[in-house]
Amino acid sequence: MKQATELAQLLKSLDGQKYGAYKRLKGAYQFKQFRLAIDHAQVDPYAPPSKMRVIMNRETANIPRDLLDSKNKVIAVSDFLTRAFRESLESFKHSEKDSKSVKNIFIDHCGQEILERTAVVINKHDIDVRLEVSLPAAGRKILGKVAAHILIDTLPKIVADALLYQNMNQFELKNQVTLMLDQVFIREELERRQLVSFVANGAILPRKSGVSDKPLSGAVAFHSPESVEVNLSLPSGKTISGMGIPKGITLIVGGGFHGKSTILEALERGVYNHIDNDGREYVITSHDAMKIRAEDGRHIEKVNISPFINNLPGNKDTHQFSTENASGSTSQATNVMEVLEADTSLLLIDEDTSATNFMIRDSRMQQLIAPEKEPITPFASKVKSLYEDYDVSTILIVGGSGDYFEAADHVLMMDEYVLNDVTENAKKIAASDESDKQINAKQPFGDISNRIPLKSSFSKKGKEDRFKVKGRYSILYGKELIDISGLEQLVDHSQTQCLAEMVDYYKTHLLNEHDTVSQAADKLYDFIEVHGLDAISSFKDHPGNLAKPRKQEFCAMLNRYRGLKVKNK
């Protein structure tokens, strides 16, 4: 292996040469405390940055073994080191000597959630940090001396600051590991207690702004209604109390601007663990919960939407329904059926982003339009049988209709950001309603699709047979757009990057025309569990910007690909 001094000499010798000569840097170099692997050197100053890895022996880093003896702990520590590296970069920006250098170094950005990432990977022997570095140039000529300052002088300072246990905030590291173990325990405790979500007393749910996911200062702290309050004794020794939402159907009602959607947004993000001081670190939701909304214009491929839509004009079959341009109600019915196919156990629905005719049909409209002339069976008529037949719970945000009162197990009302239990009052109102309603008549839910993707779905050749990410909600397959803007629980661009890598790996290695969408996803996630996210990356040496999405997002992304072809099992 070459030494850091040889890298310094090489960089200085390249000074003034054509930019493409940077490719001579590729290889590994031994520094005092780590190895630097230059996996890919950009050949043009306007090309994507060069890809490099800092590899430090765990004994050198000296992070205590008891902080790394389980997968959950490793994820927590990896997340902490990713943030520490980025914070170190930020601090060096304020150094007059190093400020220009660190602007050339990049590492994946972490939000408020703790995700399994590839930015920092901890294995049995090493800590592997994946970086991108823009190698400096003047026009198209190499600035070798500047590059040497970046890699030889500045980078080792950042590495020592971020990765050596003696230099890091040891209390915060231990606290993050402890917090994550508590969060994992609560998520497991939900299932044991027949709950679908927990919101701790004192949680701060509102966010700072529409462009900031940090907690809003001065916000009203959450407090649970007494009827649904539970106490939890955590592995850390803490005892916390808060709202435990039971399985079944829960309505959150209230006037506009009183905080209904804010609590649902917190529950949506509760599928992830959060960092300390986020305000929602003890907002924990079943890991497979899915936010459902209407998505006008989306593609649908042979989905059984008959539980909600039947008797279409022209006798069009809805047991294997396909369209290139779904309406609001049809898209929302499809979204429900597809997430059920993906083994979701909890639906999260806000009436503000729903199709009204999918959600309700009032008594007057029932009298005007005969049942045989109305193809849509509203969700209000099926929400109870969905729970009874398939054990799938629903949390609904409603403010404009009482049609769900009969079906609801719990009705909670937000009043100036304070939650109260109004179940008894809602049930009395429902019982006193003498209108002739058929909307909540008892009926079975119906069957769920089991569709098998076909190999002909991915028939592109050459350069067209590639996936590229364009922002958090767009993936290109060749020139074909996969619009995933309806997947509101994606929180990171790196999750989208991972989805692109996952579908590429799936179509190349796992698609066999025997497995359903759900079975194929399970095999993919089992492979990742054994081999890690690195194993699915098309860039094997440096898969540094991937964050693991959930199975439900992978299935949902696949369903939104307009070229998808399936057969029913």
Coordinates of C-alpha atoms in Angstrom, one line a residue:
M1 CA 0.0 0.0 0.0
K2 CA 1.2 3.5 -0.9
Q3 CA 1.9 6.0 1.9
A4 CA 0.3 9.4 2.4
T5 CA 3.6 11.1 1.5
E6 CA 3.5 9.5 -1.9
L7 CA 0.0 10.9 -2.4
A8 CA 1.3 14.3 -1.5
Q9 CA 4.1 14.0 -4.0
L10 CA 1.8 12.8 -6.7
L11 CA -0.7 15.6 -6.2
K12 CA 2.1 18.2 -6.4
S13 CA 3.5 16.7 -9.5
L14 CA 0.1 16.9 -11.2
D15 CA -0.1 20.6 -10.6
G16 CA -1.0 22.4 -13.9
Q17 CA -1.7 19.2 -15.8
K18 CA -4.9 18.5 -17.7
Y19 CA -7.8 17.6 -15.3
G20 CA -8.1 14.0 -16.6
A21 CA -4.7 13.2 -15.0
Y22 CA -6.4 13.0 -11.6
K23 CA -7.4 9.5 -12.5
R24 CA -3.8 8.5 -11.6
L25 CA -4.8 9.0 -7.9
K26 CA -7.0 5.9 -7.8
G27 CA -5.8 3.5 -5.1
A28 CA -5.2 3.2 -1.3
Y29 CA -2.9 5.3 0.8
Q30 CA -1.9 4.8 4.4
F31 CA -2.1 7.8 6.7
K32 CA -1.1 7.8 10.4
Q33 CA -4.5 6.9 11.8
F34 CA -6.5 5.7 8.7
R35 CA -6.4 4.5 5.1
L36 CA -7.7 6.7 2.3
A37 CA -9.2 4.8 -0.6
I38 CA -9.7 6.8 -3.8
D39 CA -12.2 4.7 -5.6
H40 CA -13.1 7.0 -8.4
A41 CA -11.4 10.2 -9.6
Q42 CA -13.5 12.6 -11.6
V43 CA -12.2 13.2 -15.1
D44 CA -13.8 16.6 -15.5
P45 CA -14.2 19.5 -13.1
Y46 CA -17.9 19.7 -13.9
A47 CA -18.5 15.9 -13.4
P48 CA -19.8 14.5 -10.1
P49 CA -17.3 14.6 -7.3
S50 CA -14.6 12.0 -6.8
K51 CA -15.5 9.1 -4.5
M52 CA -13.3 8.3 -1.6
R53 CA -13.4 6.3 1.6
V54 CA -11.7 6.9 5.0
I55 CA -11.1 3.5 6.7
M56 CA -10.1 3.5 10.3
N57 CA -9.4 0.4 12.4
R58 CA -12.0 0.1 15.3
E59 CA -9.1 -0.3 17.8
T60 CA -7.7 3.1 16.6
A61 CA -11.1 4.8 16.9
N62 CA -11.5 3.1 20.4
I63 CA -15.3 3.3 20.6
P64 CA -16.3 1.0 23.5
R65 CA -17.4 -2.5 22.3
D66 CA -20.5 -2.4 24.4
L67 CA -21.8 0.4 22.2
L68 CA -21.4 -1.8 19.1
D69 CA -22.6 -5.2 20.2
S70 CA -26.0 -5.3 18.4
K71 CA -27.3 -4.2 15.0
N72 CA -29.5 -1.4 16.6
K73 CA -26.5 0.0 18.4
V74 CA -24.3 -0.1 15.3
I75 CA -27.0 1.9 13.4
A76 CA -27.2 4.5 16.2
V77 CA -23.4 4.9 16.3
S78 CA -23.1 5.0 12.5
D79 CA -25.7 7.8 12.4
F80 CA -23.9 9.6 15.2
L81 CA -20.5 9.4 13.3
T82 CA -22.1 10.6 10.1
R83 CA -23.5 13.7 11.9
A84 CA -20.2 14.2 13.7
F85 CA -18.3 14.2 10.4
R86 CA -20.6 16.7 8.9
E87 CA -20.5 18.9 12.0
S88 CA -16.7 18.8 11.9
L89 CA -16.8 19.9 8.3
E90 CA -19.0 22.8 9.3
S91 CA -16.7 23.8 12.1
F92 CA -13.7 23.8 9.9
K93 CA -15.5 26.2 7.5
H94 CA -15.0 28.8 10.1
S95 CA -11.2 28.3 10.1
E96 CA -9.5 30.9 7.9
K97 CA -6.9 28.4 7.0
D98 CA -9.2 25.4 6.1
S99 CA -12.5 27.0 5.1
K100 CA -11.9 26.8 1.4
S101 CA -10.7 23.2 1.7
V102 CA -13.7 21.7 3.5
K103 CA -16.1 23.2 0.9
N104 CA -14.7 20.5 -1.4
I105 CA -15.6 17.6 0.9
F106 CA -19.1 16.1 1.2
I107 CA -20.8 13.4 3.3
D108 CA -24.5 12.3 3.2
H109 CA -26.8 14.6 5.1
C110 CA -28.9 13.3 8.0
G111 CA -32.3 14.7 9.0
Q112 CA -34.2 14.3 12.3
E113 CA -34.6 10.6 11.7
I114 CA -32.1 7.8 12.4
L115 CA -31.9 5.7 9.3
E116 CA -29.8 2.7 8.3
R117 CA -27.3 4.3 5.9
T118 CA -24.2 3.6 3.9
A119 CA -22.4 6.9 4.6
V120 CA -20.6 5.3 7.6
V121 CA -20.4 1.5 7.8
I122 CA -19.1 -0.2 10.9
N123 CA -18.0 -3.9 10.4
K124 CA -16.1 -6.2 12.7
H125 CA -12.7 -4.6 12.2
D126 CA -13.1 -1.1 10.6
I127 CA -15.1 2.1 10.4
D128 CA -15.6 2.9 6.7
V129 CA -16.6 6.5 5.9
R130 CA -17.8 7.3 2.4
L131 CA -17.0 10.7 1.1
E132 CA -17.3 12.8 -2.1
V133 CA -14.5 15.3 -2.9
S134 CA -14.5 17.9 -5.6
L135 CA -10.9 17.9 -6.8
P136 CA -9.8 21.5 -7.4
A137 CA -9.0 23.0 -10.8
A138 CA -8.4 26.3 -12.5
G139 CA -10.5 26.0 -15.6
R140 CA -9.5 22.4 -16.7
K141 CA -6.1 22.4 -15.2
I142 CA -5.3 20.6 -11.9
L143 CA -4.6 22.6 -8.8
G144 CA -2.4 19.9 -7.3
K145 CA -1.0 21.9 -4.3
V146 CA -4.6 22.9 -3.3
A147 CA -5.7 19.2 -3.6
A148 CA -2.7 18.2 -1.4
H149 CA -3.8 20.7 1.2
I150 CA -7.3 19.3 1.2
L151 CA -6.4 15.6 1.4
I152 CA -3.1 15.7 3.3
D153 CA -3.5 18.6 5.7
T154 CA -7.3 19.2 6.3
L155 CA -8.9 15.8 5.9
P156 CA -6.8 14.1 8.7
K157 CA -7.9 16.8 11.2
I158 CA -11.6 16.2 10.3
V159 CA -11.2 12.5 10.6
A160 CA -9.5 12.8 14.1
D161 CA -12.2 15.2 15.3
A162 CA -15.1 13.0 14.1
L163 CA -14.0 9.4 14.5
L164 CA -11.6 9.2 17.5
Y165 CA -13.6 8.4 20.7
Q166 CA -11.3 10.6 22.8
N167 CA -12.3 13.6 20.7
M168 CA -16.1 13.1 20.3
N169 CA -18.9 14.0 22.7
Q170 CA -19.0 10.7 24.5
F171 CA -22.1 11.6 26.6
E172 CA -24.1 12.4 23.4
L173 CA -22.9 9.2 21.7
K174 CA -24.0 7.0 24.6
N175 CA -27.3 9.0 24.9
Q176 CA -28.1 8.3 21.2
V177 CA -27.5 4.6 21.6
T178 CA -29.6 4.5 24.8
L179 CA -32.4 6.5 23.2
M180 CA -32.6 4.3 20.1
L181 CA -32.8 1.1 22.3
D182 CA -35.6 2.7 24.2
Q183 CA -37.4 3.6 20.9
V184 CA -36.9 0.0 19.6
F185 CA -38.4 -1.3 22.9
I186 CA -41.5 0.9 22.6
R187 CA -42.1 -0.2 19.0
E188 CA -42.0 -3.8 20.2
E189 CA -44.1 -3.0 23.2
L190 CA -46.9 -1.6 20.9
E191 CA -47.5 -5.1 19.6
R192 CA -47.4 -6.7 23.0
R193 CA -50.0 -4.2 24.3
Q194 CA -52.2 -4.3 21.2
L195 CA -51.4 -0.7 20.4
V196 CA -50.6 0.9 17.0
S197 CA -48.9 4.2 18.2
F198 CA -47.6 5.9 21.3
V199 CA -47.2 9.7 21.8
A200 CA -45.3 10.7 25.0
N201 CA -46.6 13.4 27.3
G202 CA -44.4 16.5 26.7
A203 CA -43.7 15.7 23.0
I204 CA -43.4 18.8 20.8
L205 CA -45.2 17.9 17.6
P206 CA -45.3 21.1 15.4
R207 CA -42.3 21.8 13.2
K208 CA -40.4 25.1 12.9
S209 CA -41.6 25.9 9.4
G210 CA -42.6 24.3 6.1
V211 CA -38.9 24.1 5.1
S212 CA -37.5 23.1 8.5
D213 CA -38.2 19.8 10.3
K214 CA -36.9 21.0 13.6
P215 CA -39.3 21.5 16.6
L216 CA -41.2 24.7 16.9
S217 CA -40.1 26.7 19.9
G218 CA -42.9 27.8 22.2
A219 CA -45.3 25.1 20.9
V220 CA -47.9 23.6 23.2
A221 CA -46.6 20.3 24.6
F222 CA -48.6 17.2 24.0
H223 CA -50.6 15.6 26.8
S224 CA -52.6 12.4 26.5
P225 CA -56.3 12.1 27.4
E226 CA -56.6 10.1 30.6
S227 CA -58.7 7.3 29.0
V228 CA -55.9 6.3 26.6
E229 CA -52.9 7.1 28.8
V230 CA -50.3 4.3 29.3
N231 CA -47.1 4.1 31.3
L232 CA -43.9 2.5 29.9
S233 CA -40.8 1.4 31.8
L234 CA -37.9 1.6 29.4
P235 CA -34.6 -0.3 29.2
S236 CA -32.7 2.9 30.1
G237 CA -34.5 2.9 33.5
K238 CA -36.8 5.8 32.5
T239 CA -40.6 5.6 33.0
I240 CA -42.6 7.7 30.6
S241 CA -46.3 8.1 30.1
G242 CA -48.4 9.1 27.1
M243 CA -51.1 8.2 24.7
G244 CA -51.3 4.6 23.6
I245 CA -53.6 4.4 20.5
P246 CA -55.2 0.9 20.5
K247 CA -55.7 -1.3 17.5
G248 CA -59.0 -0.6 15.7
I249 CA -60.5 2.6 14.3
T250 CA -59.5 5.9 15.9
L251 CA -60.8 9.3 14.8
I252 CA -59.0 12.5 15.5
V253 CA -61.5 15.3 15.0
G254 CA -61.7 19.1 15.6
G255 CA -62.0 22.4 13.9
G256 CA -59.6 23.8 11.4
F257 CA -56.1 24.9 12.5
H258 CA -56.4 23.2 15.9
G259 CA -53.6 20.7 15.3
K260 CA -55.3 17.6 13.7
S261 CA -52.9 17.3 10.8
T262 CA -49.9 18.1 12.9
I263 CA -50.5 15.1 15.1
L264 CA -51.0 12.9 12.0
E265 CA -47.8 14.1 10.5
A266 CA -46.0 13.2 13.8
L267 CA -47.6 9.7 13.6
E268 CA -46.5 9.3 10.0
R269 CA -42.9 10.0 10.9
G270 CA -43.2 7.8 14.0
V271 CA -42.4 4.8 11.8
Y272 CA -38.7 6.0 12.2
N273 CA -36.6 6.6 15.3
H274 CA -35.6 10.2 15.9
I275 CA -32.6 12.0 17.4
D276 CA -32.7 13.5 20.9
N277 CA -34.3 17.0 21.2
D278 CA -36.4 16.4 18.1
G279 CA -39.5 16.7 20.2
R280 CA -40.9 13.5 18.6
E281 CA -38.3 11.1 19.9
Y282 CA -41.0 9.3 21.8
V283 CA -43.6 9.4 19.1
I284 CA -43.6 5.7 18.0
T285 CA -45.9 4.2 15.3
S286 CA -46.1 0.6 14.0
H287 CA -43.2 0.2 11.6
D288 CA -45.4 -0.7 8.6
A289 CA -48.0 2.1 8.9
M290 CA -48.8 3.8 5.6
K291 CA -50.2 7.3 4.9
I292 CA -53.0 7.0 2.3
R293 CA -54.1 9.8 0.0
A294 CA -55.7 10.4 -3.4
E295 CA -53.3 10.6 -6.4
D296 CA -55.1 11.8 -9.4
G297 CA -53.5 10.6 -12.7
R298 CA -51.5 7.7 -11.3
H299 CA -51.0 4.4 -13.2
I300 CA -52.8 1.3 -12.0
E301 CA -52.0 -2.2 -13.1
K302 CA -54.5 -5.1 -12.5
V303 CA -55.4 -4.2 -8.9
N304 CA -58.4 -5.7 -7.3
I305 CA -60.4 -2.5 -6.2
S306 CA -63.7 -4.3 -6.1
P307 CA -64.0 -3.9 -2.3
F308 CA -64.6 -0.2 -3.0
I309 CA -65.5 0.2 -6.7
N310 CA -68.0 -2.0 -8.7
N311 CA -70.8 -1.7 -11.3
L312 CA -68.8 0.6 -13.6
P313 CA -70.5 1.7 -16.8
G314 CA -69.8 -0.8 -19.6
N315 CA -69.4 -3.6 -17.0
K316 CA -65.7 -2.9 -16.7
D317 CA -64.1 -5.5 -14.4
T318 CA -62.7 -4.0 -11.1
H319 CA -61.1 -7.3 -9.8
Q320 CA -58.2 -6.7 -12.1
F321 CA -58.5 -2.9 -12.7
S322 CA -56.0 -1.0 -14.9
T323 CA -55.8 2.6 -16.0
E324 CA -53.2 5.1 -17.1
N325 CA -55.0 8.0 -15.5
A326 CA -56.8 7.2 -12.3
S327 CA -59.3 9.6 -10.7
G328 CA -59.0 10.7 -7.1
S329 CA -61.4 8.1 -5.7
T330 CA -60.0 5.3 -7.9
S331 CA -56.4 6.1 -7.0
Q332 CA -57.2 6.2 -3.3
A333 CA -59.0 2.9 -3.5
T334 CA -55.9 1.5 -5.3
N335 CA -53.5 2.9 -2.7
V336 CA -55.4 1.1 0.1
M337 CA -55.5 -2.2 -1.8
E338 CA -51.8 -2.0 -2.7
V339 CA -50.6 -1.3 0.8
L340 CA -52.7 -4.2 2.1
E341 CA -50.9 -6.3 -0.5
A342 CA -47.6 -5.1 1.0
D343 CA -48.7 -6.3 4.5
T344 CA -49.5 -3.0 6.1
S345 CA -51.2 -3.2 9.5
L346 CA -52.1 0.5 10.0
L347 CA -53.6 3.1 7.6
L348 CA -53.2 6.8 8.3
I349 CA -55.7 9.0 6.4
D350 CA -56.3 12.8 6.4
E351 CA -59.6 13.9 4.8
D352 CA -57.7 17.0 3.5
T353 CA -55.7 14.9 1.1
S354 CA -58.5 12.4 0.3
A355 CA -61.2 12.1 -2.4
T356 CA -64.5 13.0 -0.8
N357 CA -66.5 10.5 -2.7
F358 CA -64.1 7.7 -1.6
M359 CA -64.4 8.7 2.1
I360 CA -68.2 9.3 2.5
R361 CA -71.6 9.5 0.9
D362 CA -74.2 11.3 3.0
S363 CA -77.8 10.2 3.4
R364 CA -79.3 12.7 1.0
M365 CA -77.1 11.6 -1.8
Q366 CA -78.0 8.0 -1.0
Q367 CA -81.6 8.9 -1.4
L368 CA -81.0 10.7 -4.7
I369 CA -78.7 8.1 -6.4
A370 CA -79.8 4.4 -6.2
P371 CA -77.2 2.0 -4.8
E372 CA -77.0 0.1 -8.1
K373 CA -76.1 3.4 -9.9
E374 CA -73.3 4.3 -7.5
P375 CA -70.1 2.3 -8.2
I376 CA -68.2 3.6 -5.2
T377 CA -68.6 2.0 -1.8
P378 CA -67.1 4.6 0.6
F379 CA -64.3 3.8 3.0
A380 CA -66.7 4.5 5.9
S381 CA -68.6 1.4 4.9
K382 CA -65.5 -0.8 4.9
V383 CA -63.2 0.5 7.6
K384 CA -64.7 -1.7 10.3
S385 CA -64.7 -4.9 8.2
L386 CA -61.1 -4.1 7.2
Y387 CA -60.1 -4.4 10.9
E388 CA -62.3 -7.4 11.7
D389 CA -61.4 -9.4 8.6
Y390 CA -57.7 -8.5 8.2
D391 CA -56.7 -7.0 11.6
V392 CA -55.7 -3.7 9.8
S393 CA -56.3 -0.6 12.0
T394 CA -57.0 2.9 10.8
I395 CA -56.3 6.4 12.2
L396 CA -58.4 9.1 10.5
I397 CA -58.3 12.9 10.6
V398 CA -61.8 14.1 10.0
G399 CA -63.5 17.5 10.6
G400 CA -66.3 17.6 8.0
S401 CA -68.3 14.4 8.5
G402 CA -69.6 12.3 11.3
D403 CA -70.1 9.2 9.1
Y404 CA -67.3 7.4 10.9
F405 CA -68.7 7.8 14.4
E406 CA -70.6 4.5 14.3
A407 CA -67.5 2.5 13.2
A408 CA -65.0 4.3 15.5
D409 CA -63.6 2.6 18.6
H410 CA -62.1 5.9 19.8
V411 CA -62.9 9.5 19.0
L412 CA -60.3 12.1 20.1
M413 CA -60.8 15.8 19.6
M414 CA -58.1 18.5 19.2
D415 CA -59.1 21.7 20.8
E416 CA -56.5 24.5 20.6
Y417 CA -53.7 21.8 20.4
V418 CA -55.1 19.9 23.4
L419 CA -56.5 16.4 22.8
N420 CA -59.6 15.2 24.6
D421 CA -61.6 11.9 24.5
V422 CA -65.1 12.6 23.1
T423 CA -65.9 9.0 22.2
E424 CA -69.0 8.8 24.4
N425 CA -70.4 12.0 23.0
A426 CA -69.8 11.0 19.4
K427 CA -71.5 7.6 20.0
K428 CA -74.6 9.4 21.4
I429 CA -74.7 11.7 18.4
A430 CA -74.5 8.7 16.1
A431 CA -77.2 6.9 18.0
S432 CA -79.6 9.9 17.9
D433 CA -79.2 10.3 14.1
E434 CA -82.5 9.1 12.7
S435 CA -81.6 9.6 9.0
D436 CA -82.0 6.5 6.8
K437 CA -78.3 5.6 6.3
Q438 CA -77.0 2.5 4.6
I439 CA -73.4 3.7 4.6
N440 CA -72.3 1.8 7.7
A441 CA -74.2 -1.4 7.0
K442 CA -72.2 -4.5 7.9
Q443 CA -70.5 -6.2 4.9
P444 CA -67.3 -8.2 4.4
F445 CA -64.3 -6.3 3.2
G446 CA -63.5 -8.4 0.1
D447 CA -60.3 -10.0 -1.3
I448 CA -56.8 -8.5 -1.5
S449 CA -54.8 -8.8 -4.7
N450 CA -51.7 -11.1 -5.0
R451 CA -50.0 -9.9 -8.2
I452 CA -46.8 -11.3 -9.7
P453 CA -44.5 -8.9 -11.6
L454 CA -43.4 -10.1 -15.1
K455 CA -39.9 -9.8 -16.5
S456 CA -41.3 -8.0 -19.6
S457 CA -41.8 -5.0 -17.2
F458 CA -38.1 -4.2 -17.6
S459 CA -37.3 -4.6 -21.3
K460 CA -35.2 -1.5 -21.9
K461 CA -31.7 -2.0 -23.4
G462 CA -28.3 -0.3 -23.2
K463 CA -28.2 3.1 -21.6
E464 CA -32.0 3.2 -21.3
D465 CA -31.8 0.3 -18.8
R466 CA -30.6 2.5 -16.0
F467 CA -32.3 4.2 -13.0
K468 CA -31.5 7.8 -12.0
V469 CA -32.8 9.8 -9.1
K470 CA -34.1 13.3 -9.7
G471 CA -35.0 14.7 -6.2
R472 CA -36.7 12.9 -3.4
Y473 CA -39.9 12.0 -5.3
S474 CA -38.7 11.3 -8.9
I475 CA -36.9 8.3 -10.4
L476 CA -36.1 7.9 -14.1
Y477 CA -36.0 4.5 -15.7
G478 CA -34.3 5.5 -19.0
K479 CA -36.5 8.5 -19.9
E480 CA -39.6 7.2 -18.1
L481 CA -40.6 9.0 -14.9
I482 CA -41.6 7.1 -11.8
D483 CA -43.5 9.7 -9.8
I484 CA -43.4 8.8 -6.1
S485 CA -44.7 12.1 -4.7
G486 CA -47.6 10.3 -3.1
L487 CA -45.2 8.5 -0.7
E488 CA -45.2 11.2 2.0
Q489 CA -43.3 9.1 4.5
L490 CA -40.1 9.2 2.5
V491 CA -37.9 11.6 4.5
D492 CA -34.6 11.6 2.7
H493 CA -33.2 11.8 -0.9
S494 CA -30.9 8.9 0.0
Q495 CA -33.9 6.7 0.6
T496 CA -35.0 7.5 -3.0
Q497 CA -31.5 6.7 -4.2
C498 CA -31.7 3.4 -2.4
L499 CA -35.1 2.6 -4.0
A500 CA -33.5 3.1 -7.4
E501 CA -30.7 0.7 -6.5
M502 CA -33.2 -1.8 -5.0
V503 CA -35.4 -2.0 -8.1
D504 CA -32.3 -2.4 -10.3
Y505 CA -31.0 -5.2 -8.2
Y506 CA -34.5 -6.8 -8.0
K507 CA -35.1 -6.8 -11.8
T508 CA -31.6 -8.2 -12.4
H509 CA -31.3 -10.8 -9.7
L510 CA -34.6 -11.6 -8.0
L511 CA -37.5 -11.2 -10.5
N512 CA -38.7 -14.8 -11.3
E513 CA -42.4 -14.6 -12.2
H514 CA -43.3 -16.8 -9.3
D515 CA -43.1 -14.3 -6.4
T516 CA -45.8 -11.8 -5.6
V517 CA -44.9 -8.1 -5.1
S518 CA -44.8 -8.7 -1.3
Q519 CA -42.8 -12.0 -1.6
A520 CA -40.2 -10.4 -3.9
A521 CA -39.8 -7.5 -1.5
D522 CA -39.4 -9.9 1.5
K523 CA -36.6 -11.7 -0.4
L524 CA -34.9 -8.4 -1.2
Y525 CA -35.0 -7.2 2.4
D526 CA -33.8 -10.6 3.6
F527 CA -30.8 -10.3 1.3
I528 CA -30.1 -6.8 2.6
E529 CA -30.4 -8.0 6.2
V530 CA -27.7 -10.6 5.6
H531 CA -25.4 -8.7 3.2
G532 CA -26.1 -5.1 4.0
L533 CA -27.1 -2.2 1.8
D534 CA -23.7 -2.1 0.1
A535 CA -24.5 -5.4 -1.6
I536 CA -27.3 -4.0 -3.8
S537 CA -25.4 -1.0 -5.0
S538 CA -24.3 -0.7 -8.6
F539 CA -21.2 1.1 -7.3
K540 CA -19.7 -1.6 -5.2
D541 CA -16.7 0.2 -3.9
H542 CA -18.5 3.4 -2.8
P543 CA -22.3 3.1 -2.1
G544 CA -22.1 6.1 0.2
N545 CA -25.5 7.8 -0.3
L546 CA -28.0 5.2 0.4
A547 CA -30.6 5.2 3.3
K548 CA -32.9 2.2 3.8
P549 CA -36.6 2.7 3.0
R550 CA -39.3 0.4 4.2
K551 CA -40.7 -2.6 2.4
Q552 CA -44.0 -0.6 1.9
E553 CA -42.2 2.2 0.0
F554 CA -40.4 -0.3 -2.2
C555 CA -43.7 -2.0 -3.1
A556 CA -45.4 1.4 -3.6
M557 CA -42.6 2.6 -5.9
L558 CA -42.8 -0.5 -8.0
N559 CA -46.6 -0.1 -8.3
R560 CA -46.1 3.5 -9.6
Y561 CA -43.9 2.4 -12.4
R562 CA -46.0 2.8 -15.5
G563 CA -44.2 0.0 -17.3
L564 CA -45.1 -2.6 -14.7
K565 CA -46.8 -5.7 -16.0
V566 CA -48.3 -8.3 -13.7
K567 CA -50.2 -11.5 -13.6
N568 CA -52.5 -12.5 -10.7
K569 CA -51.7 -15.4 -8.6

